PDB file of C-alpha atoms in Angstrom:
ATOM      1  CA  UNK A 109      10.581  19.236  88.549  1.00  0.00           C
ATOM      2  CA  UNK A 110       9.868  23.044  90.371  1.00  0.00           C
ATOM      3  CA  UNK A 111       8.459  24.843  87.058  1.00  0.00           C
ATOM      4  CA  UNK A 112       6.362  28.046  86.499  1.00  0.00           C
ATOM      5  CA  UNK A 113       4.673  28.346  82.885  1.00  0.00           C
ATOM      6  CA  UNK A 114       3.531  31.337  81.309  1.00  0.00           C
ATOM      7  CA  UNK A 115       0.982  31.969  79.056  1.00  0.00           C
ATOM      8  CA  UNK A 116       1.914  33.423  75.494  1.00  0.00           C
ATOM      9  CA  UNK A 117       2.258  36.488  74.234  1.00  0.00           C
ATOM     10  CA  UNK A 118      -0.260  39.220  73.804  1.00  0.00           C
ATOM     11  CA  UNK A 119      -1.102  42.451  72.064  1.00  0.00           C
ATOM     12  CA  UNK A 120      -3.139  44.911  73.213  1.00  0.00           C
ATOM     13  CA  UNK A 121      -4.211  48.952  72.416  1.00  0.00           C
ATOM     14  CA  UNK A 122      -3.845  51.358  74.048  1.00  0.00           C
ATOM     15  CA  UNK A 123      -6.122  51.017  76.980  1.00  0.00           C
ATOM     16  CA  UNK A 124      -7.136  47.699  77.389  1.00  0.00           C
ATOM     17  CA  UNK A 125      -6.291  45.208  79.738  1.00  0.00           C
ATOM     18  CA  UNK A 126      -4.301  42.190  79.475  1.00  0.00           C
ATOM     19  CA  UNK A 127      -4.358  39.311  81.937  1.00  0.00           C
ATOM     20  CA  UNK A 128      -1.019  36.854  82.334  1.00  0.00           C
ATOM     21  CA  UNK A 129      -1.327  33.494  84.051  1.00  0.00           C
ATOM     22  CA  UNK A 130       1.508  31.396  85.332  1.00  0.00           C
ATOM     23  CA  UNK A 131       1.105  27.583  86.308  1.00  0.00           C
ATOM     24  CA  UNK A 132       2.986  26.071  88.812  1.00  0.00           C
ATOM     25  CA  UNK A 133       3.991  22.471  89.025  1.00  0.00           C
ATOM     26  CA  UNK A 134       6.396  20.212  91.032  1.00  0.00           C
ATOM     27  CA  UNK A 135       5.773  22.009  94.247  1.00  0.00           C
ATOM     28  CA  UNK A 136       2.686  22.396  97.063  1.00  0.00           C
ATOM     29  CA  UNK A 137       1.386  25.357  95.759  1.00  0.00           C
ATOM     30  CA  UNK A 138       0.260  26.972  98.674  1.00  0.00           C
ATOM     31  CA  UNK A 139       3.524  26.960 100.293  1.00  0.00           C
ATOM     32  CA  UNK A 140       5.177  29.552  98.534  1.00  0.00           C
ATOM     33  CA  UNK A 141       4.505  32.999  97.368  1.00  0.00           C
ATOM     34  CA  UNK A 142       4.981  34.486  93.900  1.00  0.00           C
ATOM     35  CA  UNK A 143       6.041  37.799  92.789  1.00  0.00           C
ATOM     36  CA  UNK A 144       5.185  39.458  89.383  1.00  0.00           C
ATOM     37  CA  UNK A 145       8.548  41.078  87.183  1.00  0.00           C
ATOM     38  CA  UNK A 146       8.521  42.843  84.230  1.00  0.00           C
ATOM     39  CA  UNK A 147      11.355  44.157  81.966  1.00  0.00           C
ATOM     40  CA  UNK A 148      11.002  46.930  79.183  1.00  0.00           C
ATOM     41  CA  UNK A 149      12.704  45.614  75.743  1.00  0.00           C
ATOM     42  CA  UNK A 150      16.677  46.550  76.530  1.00  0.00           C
ATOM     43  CA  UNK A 151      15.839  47.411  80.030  1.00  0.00           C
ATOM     44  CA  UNK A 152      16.300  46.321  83.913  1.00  0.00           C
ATOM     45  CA  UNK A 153      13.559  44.533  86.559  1.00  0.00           C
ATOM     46  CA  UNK A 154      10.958  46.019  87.928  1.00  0.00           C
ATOM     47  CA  UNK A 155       9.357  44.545  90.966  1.00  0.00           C
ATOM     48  CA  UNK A 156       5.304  45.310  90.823  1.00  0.00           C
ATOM     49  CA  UNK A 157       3.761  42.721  93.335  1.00  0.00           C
ATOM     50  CA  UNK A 158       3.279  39.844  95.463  1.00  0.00           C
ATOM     51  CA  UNK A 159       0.759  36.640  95.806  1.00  0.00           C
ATOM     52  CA  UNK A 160       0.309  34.428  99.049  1.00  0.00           C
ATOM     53  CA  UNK A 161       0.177  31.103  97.986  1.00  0.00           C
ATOM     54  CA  UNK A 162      -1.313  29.921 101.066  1.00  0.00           C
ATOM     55  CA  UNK A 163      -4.200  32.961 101.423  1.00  0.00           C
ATOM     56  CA  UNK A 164      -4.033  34.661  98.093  1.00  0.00           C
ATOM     57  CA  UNK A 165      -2.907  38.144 100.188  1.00  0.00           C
ATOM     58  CA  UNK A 166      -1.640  40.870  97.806  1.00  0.00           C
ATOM     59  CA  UNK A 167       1.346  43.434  97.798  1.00  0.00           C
ATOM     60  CA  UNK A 168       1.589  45.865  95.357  1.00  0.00           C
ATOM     61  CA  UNK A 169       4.378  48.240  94.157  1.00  0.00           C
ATOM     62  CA  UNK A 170       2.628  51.647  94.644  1.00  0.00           C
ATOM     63  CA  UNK A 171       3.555  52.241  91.228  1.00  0.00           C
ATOM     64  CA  UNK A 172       0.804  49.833  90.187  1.00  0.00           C
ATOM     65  CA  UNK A 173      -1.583  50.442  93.038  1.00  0.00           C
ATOM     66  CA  UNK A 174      -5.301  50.803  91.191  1.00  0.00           C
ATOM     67  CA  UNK A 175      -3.803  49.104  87.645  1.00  0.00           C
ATOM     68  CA  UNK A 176      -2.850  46.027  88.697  1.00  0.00           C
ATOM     69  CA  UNK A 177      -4.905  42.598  89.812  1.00  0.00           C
ATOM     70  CA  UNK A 178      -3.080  39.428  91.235  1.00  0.00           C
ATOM     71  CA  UNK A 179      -5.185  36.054  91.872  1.00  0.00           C
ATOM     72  CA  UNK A 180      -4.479  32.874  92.446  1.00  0.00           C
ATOM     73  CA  UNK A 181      -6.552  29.288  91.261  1.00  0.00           C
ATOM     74  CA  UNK A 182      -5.303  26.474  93.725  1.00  0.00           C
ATOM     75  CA  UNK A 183      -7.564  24.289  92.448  1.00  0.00           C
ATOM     76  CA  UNK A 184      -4.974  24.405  88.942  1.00  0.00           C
ATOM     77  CA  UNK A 185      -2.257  25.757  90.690  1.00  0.00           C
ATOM     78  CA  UNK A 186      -2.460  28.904  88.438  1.00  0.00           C
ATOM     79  CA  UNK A 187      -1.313  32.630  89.329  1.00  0.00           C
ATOM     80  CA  UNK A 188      -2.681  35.536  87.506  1.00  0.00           C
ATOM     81  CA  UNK A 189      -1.298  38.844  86.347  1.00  0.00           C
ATOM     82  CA  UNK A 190      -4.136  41.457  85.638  1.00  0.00           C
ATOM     83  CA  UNK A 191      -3.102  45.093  84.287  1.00  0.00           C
ATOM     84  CA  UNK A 192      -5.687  47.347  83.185  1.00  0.00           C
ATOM     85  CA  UNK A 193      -5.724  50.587  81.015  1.00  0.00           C
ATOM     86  CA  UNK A 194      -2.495  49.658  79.079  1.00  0.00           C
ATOM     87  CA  UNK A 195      -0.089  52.379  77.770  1.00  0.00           C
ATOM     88  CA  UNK A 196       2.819  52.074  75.270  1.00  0.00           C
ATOM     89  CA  UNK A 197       5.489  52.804  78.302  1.00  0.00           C
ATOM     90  CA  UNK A 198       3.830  48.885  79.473  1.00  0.00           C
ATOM     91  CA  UNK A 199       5.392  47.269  76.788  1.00  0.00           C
ATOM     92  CA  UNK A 200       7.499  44.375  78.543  1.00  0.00           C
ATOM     93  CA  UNK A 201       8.221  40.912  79.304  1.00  0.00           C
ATOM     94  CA  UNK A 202       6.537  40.112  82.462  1.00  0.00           C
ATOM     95  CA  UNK A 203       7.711  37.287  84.684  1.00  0.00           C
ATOM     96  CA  UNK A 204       6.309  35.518  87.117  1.00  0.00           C
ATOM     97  CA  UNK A 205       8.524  34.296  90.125  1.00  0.00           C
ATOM     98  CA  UNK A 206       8.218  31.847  92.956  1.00  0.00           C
ATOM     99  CA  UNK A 207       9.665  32.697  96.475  1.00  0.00           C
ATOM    100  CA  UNK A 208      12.394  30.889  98.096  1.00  0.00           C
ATOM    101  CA  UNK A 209      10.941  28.656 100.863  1.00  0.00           C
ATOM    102  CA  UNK A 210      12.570  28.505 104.406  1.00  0.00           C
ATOM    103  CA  UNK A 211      11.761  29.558 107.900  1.00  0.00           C
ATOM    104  CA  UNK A 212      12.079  33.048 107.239  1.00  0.00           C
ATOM    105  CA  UNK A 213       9.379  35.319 104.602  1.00  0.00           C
ATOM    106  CA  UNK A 214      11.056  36.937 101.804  1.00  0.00           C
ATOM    107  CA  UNK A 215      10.937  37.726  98.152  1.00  0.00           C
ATOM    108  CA  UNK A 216      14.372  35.780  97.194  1.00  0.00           C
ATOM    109  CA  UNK A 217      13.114  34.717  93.440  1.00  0.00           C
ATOM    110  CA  UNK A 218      14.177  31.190  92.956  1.00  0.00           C
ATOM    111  CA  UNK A 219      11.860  29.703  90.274  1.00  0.00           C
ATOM    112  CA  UNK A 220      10.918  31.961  87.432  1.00  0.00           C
ATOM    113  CA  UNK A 221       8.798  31.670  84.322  1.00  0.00           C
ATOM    114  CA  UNK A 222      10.041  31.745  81.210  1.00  0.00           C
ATOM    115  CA  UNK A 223       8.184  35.364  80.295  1.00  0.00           C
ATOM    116  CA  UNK A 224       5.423  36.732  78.655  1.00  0.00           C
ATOM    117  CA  UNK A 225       5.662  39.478  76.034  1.00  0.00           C
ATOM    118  CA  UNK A 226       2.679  42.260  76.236  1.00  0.00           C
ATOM    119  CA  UNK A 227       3.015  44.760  73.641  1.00  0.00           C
ATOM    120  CA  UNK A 228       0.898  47.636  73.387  1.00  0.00           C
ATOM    121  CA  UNK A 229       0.475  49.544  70.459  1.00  0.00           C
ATOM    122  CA  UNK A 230      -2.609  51.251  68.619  1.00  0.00           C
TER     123      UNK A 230
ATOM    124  CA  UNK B 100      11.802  53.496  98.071  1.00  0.00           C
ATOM    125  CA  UNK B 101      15.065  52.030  98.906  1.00  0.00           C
ATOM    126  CA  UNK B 102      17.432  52.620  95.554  1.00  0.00           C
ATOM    127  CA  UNK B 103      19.568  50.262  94.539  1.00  0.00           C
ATOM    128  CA  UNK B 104      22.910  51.413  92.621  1.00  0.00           C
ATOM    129  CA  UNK B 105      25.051  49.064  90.896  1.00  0.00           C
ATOM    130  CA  UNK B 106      29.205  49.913  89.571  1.00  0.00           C
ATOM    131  CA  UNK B 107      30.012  49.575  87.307  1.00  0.00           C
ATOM    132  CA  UNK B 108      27.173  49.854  84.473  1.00  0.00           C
ATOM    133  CA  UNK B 109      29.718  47.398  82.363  1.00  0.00           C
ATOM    134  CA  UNK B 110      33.040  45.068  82.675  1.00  0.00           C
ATOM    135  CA  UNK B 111      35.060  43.758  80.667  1.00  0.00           C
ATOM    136  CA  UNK B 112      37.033  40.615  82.213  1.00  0.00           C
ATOM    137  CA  UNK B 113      39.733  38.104  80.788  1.00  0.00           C
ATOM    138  CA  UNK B 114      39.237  34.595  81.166  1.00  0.00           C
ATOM    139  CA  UNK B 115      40.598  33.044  83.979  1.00  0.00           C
ATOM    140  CA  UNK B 116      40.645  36.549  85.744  1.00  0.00           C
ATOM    141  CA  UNK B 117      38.429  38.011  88.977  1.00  0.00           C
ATOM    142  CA  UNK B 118      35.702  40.123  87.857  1.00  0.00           C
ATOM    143  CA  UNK B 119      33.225  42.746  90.640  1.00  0.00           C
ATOM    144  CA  UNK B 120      30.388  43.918  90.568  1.00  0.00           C
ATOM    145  CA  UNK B 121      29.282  46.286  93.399  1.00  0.00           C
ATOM    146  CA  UNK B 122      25.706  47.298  94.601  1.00  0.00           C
ATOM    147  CA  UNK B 123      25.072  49.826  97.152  1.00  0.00           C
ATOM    148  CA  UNK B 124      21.480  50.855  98.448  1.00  0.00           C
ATOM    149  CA  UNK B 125      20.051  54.117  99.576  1.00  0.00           C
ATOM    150  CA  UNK B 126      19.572  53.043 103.583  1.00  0.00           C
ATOM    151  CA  UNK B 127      20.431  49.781 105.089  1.00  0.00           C
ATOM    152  CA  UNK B 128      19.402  45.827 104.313  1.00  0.00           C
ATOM    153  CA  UNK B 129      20.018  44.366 107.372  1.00  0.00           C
ATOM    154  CA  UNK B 130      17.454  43.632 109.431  1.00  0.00           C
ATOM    155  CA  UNK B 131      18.899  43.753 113.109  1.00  0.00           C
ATOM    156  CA  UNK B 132      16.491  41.063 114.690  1.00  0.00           C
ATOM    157  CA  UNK B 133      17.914  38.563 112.693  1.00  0.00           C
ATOM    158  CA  UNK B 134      21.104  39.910 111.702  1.00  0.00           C
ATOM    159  CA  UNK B 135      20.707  39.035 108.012  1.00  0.00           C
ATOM    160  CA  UNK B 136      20.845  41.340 104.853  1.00  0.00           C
ATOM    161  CA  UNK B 137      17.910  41.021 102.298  1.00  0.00           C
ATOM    162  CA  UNK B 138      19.612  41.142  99.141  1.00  0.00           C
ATOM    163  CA  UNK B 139      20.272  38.716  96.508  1.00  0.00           C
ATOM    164  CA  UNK B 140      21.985  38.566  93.051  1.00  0.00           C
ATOM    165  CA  UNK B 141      20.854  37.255  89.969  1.00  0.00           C
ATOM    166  CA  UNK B 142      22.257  36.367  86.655  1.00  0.00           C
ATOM    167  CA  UNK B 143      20.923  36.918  83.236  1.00  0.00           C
ATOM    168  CA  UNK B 144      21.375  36.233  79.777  1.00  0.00           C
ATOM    169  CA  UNK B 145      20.157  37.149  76.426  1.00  0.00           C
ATOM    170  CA  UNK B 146      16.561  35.592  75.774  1.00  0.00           C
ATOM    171  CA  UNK B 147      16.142  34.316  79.584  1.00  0.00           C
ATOM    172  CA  UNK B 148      14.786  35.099  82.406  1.00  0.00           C
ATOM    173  CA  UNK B 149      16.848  36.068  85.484  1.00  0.00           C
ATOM    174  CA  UNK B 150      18.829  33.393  87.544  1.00  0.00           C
ATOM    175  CA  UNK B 151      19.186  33.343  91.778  1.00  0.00           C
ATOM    176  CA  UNK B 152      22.917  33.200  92.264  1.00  0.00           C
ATOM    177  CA  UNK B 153      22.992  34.123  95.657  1.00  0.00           C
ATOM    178  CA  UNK B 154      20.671  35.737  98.574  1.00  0.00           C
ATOM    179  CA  UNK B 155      21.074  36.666 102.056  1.00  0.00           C
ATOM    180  CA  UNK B 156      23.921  38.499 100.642  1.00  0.00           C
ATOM    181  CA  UNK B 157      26.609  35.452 100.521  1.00  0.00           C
ATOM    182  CA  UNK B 158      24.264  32.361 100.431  1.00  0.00           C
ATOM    183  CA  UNK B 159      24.911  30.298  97.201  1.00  0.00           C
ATOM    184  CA  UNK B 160      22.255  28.989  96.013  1.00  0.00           C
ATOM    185  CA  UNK B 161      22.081  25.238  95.327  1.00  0.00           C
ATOM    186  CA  UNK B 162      23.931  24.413  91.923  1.00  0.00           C
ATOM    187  CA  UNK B 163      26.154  27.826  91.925  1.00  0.00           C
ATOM    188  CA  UNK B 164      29.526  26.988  91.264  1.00  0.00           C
ATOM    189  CA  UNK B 165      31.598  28.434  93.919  1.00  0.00           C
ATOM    190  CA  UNK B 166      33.319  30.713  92.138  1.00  0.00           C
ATOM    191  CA  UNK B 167      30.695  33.080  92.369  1.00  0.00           C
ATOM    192  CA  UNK B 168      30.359  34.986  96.045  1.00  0.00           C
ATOM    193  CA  UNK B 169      28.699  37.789  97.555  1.00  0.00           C
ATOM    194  CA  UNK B 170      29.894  40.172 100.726  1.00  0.00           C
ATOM    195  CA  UNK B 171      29.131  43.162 102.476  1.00  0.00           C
ATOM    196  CA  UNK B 172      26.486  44.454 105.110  1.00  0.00           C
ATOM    197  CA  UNK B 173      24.212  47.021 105.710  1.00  0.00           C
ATOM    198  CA  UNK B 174      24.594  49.458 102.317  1.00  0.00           C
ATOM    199  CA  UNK B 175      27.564  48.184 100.497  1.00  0.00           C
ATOM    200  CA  UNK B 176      27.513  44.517  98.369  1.00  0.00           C
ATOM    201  CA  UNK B 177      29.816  42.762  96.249  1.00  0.00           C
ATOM    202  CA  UNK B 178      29.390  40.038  93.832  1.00  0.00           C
ATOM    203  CA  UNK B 179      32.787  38.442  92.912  1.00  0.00           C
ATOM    204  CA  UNK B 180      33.664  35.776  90.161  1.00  0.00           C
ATOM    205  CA  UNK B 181      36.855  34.136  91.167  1.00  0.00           C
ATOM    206  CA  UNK B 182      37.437  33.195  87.322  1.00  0.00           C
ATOM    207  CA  UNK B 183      35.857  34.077  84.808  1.00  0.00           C
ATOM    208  CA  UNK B 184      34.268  31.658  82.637  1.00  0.00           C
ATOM    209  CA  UNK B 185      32.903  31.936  78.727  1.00  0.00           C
ATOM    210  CA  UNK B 186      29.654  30.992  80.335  1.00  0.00           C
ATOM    211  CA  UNK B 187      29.550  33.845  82.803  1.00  0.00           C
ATOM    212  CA  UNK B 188      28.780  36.298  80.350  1.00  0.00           C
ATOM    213  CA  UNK B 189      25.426  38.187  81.051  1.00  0.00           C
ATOM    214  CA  UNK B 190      24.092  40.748  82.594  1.00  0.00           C
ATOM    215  CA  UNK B 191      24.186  40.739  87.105  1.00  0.00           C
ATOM    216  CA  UNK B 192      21.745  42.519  89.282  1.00  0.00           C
ATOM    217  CA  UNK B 193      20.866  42.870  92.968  1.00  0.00           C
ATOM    218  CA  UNK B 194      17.864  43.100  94.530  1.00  0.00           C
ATOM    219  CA  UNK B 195      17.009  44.390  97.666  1.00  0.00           C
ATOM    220  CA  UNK B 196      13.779  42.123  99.784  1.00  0.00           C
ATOM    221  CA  UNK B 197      14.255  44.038 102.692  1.00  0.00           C
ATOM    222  CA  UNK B 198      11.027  46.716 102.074  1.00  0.00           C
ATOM    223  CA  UNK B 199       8.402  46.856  99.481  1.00  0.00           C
ATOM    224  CA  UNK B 200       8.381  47.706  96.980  1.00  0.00           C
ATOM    225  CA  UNK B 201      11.210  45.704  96.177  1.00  0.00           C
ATOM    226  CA  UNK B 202      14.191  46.986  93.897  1.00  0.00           C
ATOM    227  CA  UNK B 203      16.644  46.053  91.450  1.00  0.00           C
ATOM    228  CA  UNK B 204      19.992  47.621  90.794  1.00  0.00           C
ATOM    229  CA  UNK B 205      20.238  48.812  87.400  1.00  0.00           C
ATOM    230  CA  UNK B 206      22.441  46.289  86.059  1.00  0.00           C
ATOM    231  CA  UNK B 207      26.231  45.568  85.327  1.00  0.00           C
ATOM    232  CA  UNK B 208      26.742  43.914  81.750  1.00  0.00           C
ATOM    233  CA  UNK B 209      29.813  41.402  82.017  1.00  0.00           C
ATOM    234  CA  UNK B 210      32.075  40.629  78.862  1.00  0.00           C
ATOM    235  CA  UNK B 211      34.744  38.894  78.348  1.00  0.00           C
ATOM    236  CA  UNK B 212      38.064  41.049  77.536  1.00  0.00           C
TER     237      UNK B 212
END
């Protein structure tokens, strides 16, 4: 079956990096994009970026423009999550997110991981 | 940034009864070459992550009971449950897909009355 699985949870100071993969199986990988989600403890979604499957091609929310890395393995089917000089406000659960497939590009989130808690604290 | 604004913040429902959920954004979804809106609704409980219910405003997706529906065009959305079920019980946003970056509404917390 269609599954995306996160890597576990991390903790991380005040300034560091932290770096989030997300294996997909079940599917052709390079078929489908994935977008990166994250959610403050008690909180809503926030949208931060996009992967090509097929060419690796980035979008980022301008919000994380200069913080944020996304990368993809196809040889493991693996998507990465990169955010650098962590701050306490980055405390989350980030998701990871495959795009619905069809004839027509767009971000409808159909498959999601199952989360991955960063916490940041000194 | 297109803003996406969800009423109300919380419902309370009885079972059996028709609960809405409304999400407006700050300028239009629908994108007139196609004639389609980019938004989509999700469901999500406590300890999961978020669940595609429905996208291109009113498209279920596959394994949605039909109970659950989306309308409206343009600005103006509505997610309706026909009945409410115990299992319904979580919290429903929209997103908009239509411009980066893309946006969530805030969230509308369904409980059961």
């Amino acid at each position: 079956q269609v599954q995306l699985v996160q890597s576990g949870a991390e903790v991380k100071k005040p300034g560091a990096s932290v770096k989030v993969s997300c294996k997909a199986s079940g599917y052709i990988f390079t078929r489908y994009g994935i977008s990166w989600v994250r959610q403050a403890p008690g909180q809503g979604l926030e949208w931060m970026g996009w992967i090509s499957g097929y060419n690796g091609n980035t979008m980022y929310a301008q919000k994380f423009q200069g913080r944020v890395t996304m990368t993809t393995d196809t040889s493991t089917s693996t998507v990465y999550m990169e955010l650098r000089t962590l701050r306490s406000d980055d405390k989350a659960v980030y998701y990871c997110a495959r795009h619905l497939g069809g004839p027509i590009p767009a971000a409808i989130l159909e498959i999601w991981g199952q989360g991955t808690m960063v916490t940041v604290s000194s | 940034d297109i803003v996406m604004t969800q009423s109300p913040d919380s419902l309370a429902v009885s079972l059996g009864e028709r609960a809405t959920i409304n999400c407006k954004s700050s300028q239009s979804v629908l994108y007139s070459s196609n004639n389609k809106n980019y938004l989509a609704w999700y469901q999500q409980k406590p300890g999961q992550p978020p669940k595609l219910l429905l996208y291109w405003a009113s498209t279920r997706e596959s394994g949605v009971p039909d109970r659950f529906s989306g309308s409206g065009s343009g600005t103006d959305f509505t997610l309706t449950i026909s009945s409410l079920q115990a299992e319904d019980v979580a919290v429903y946003y929209c997103q908009q897909y239509y411009s980066t970056p893309y946006s969530f509404g805030q969230g509308t917390k369904l409980e059961i009355k």
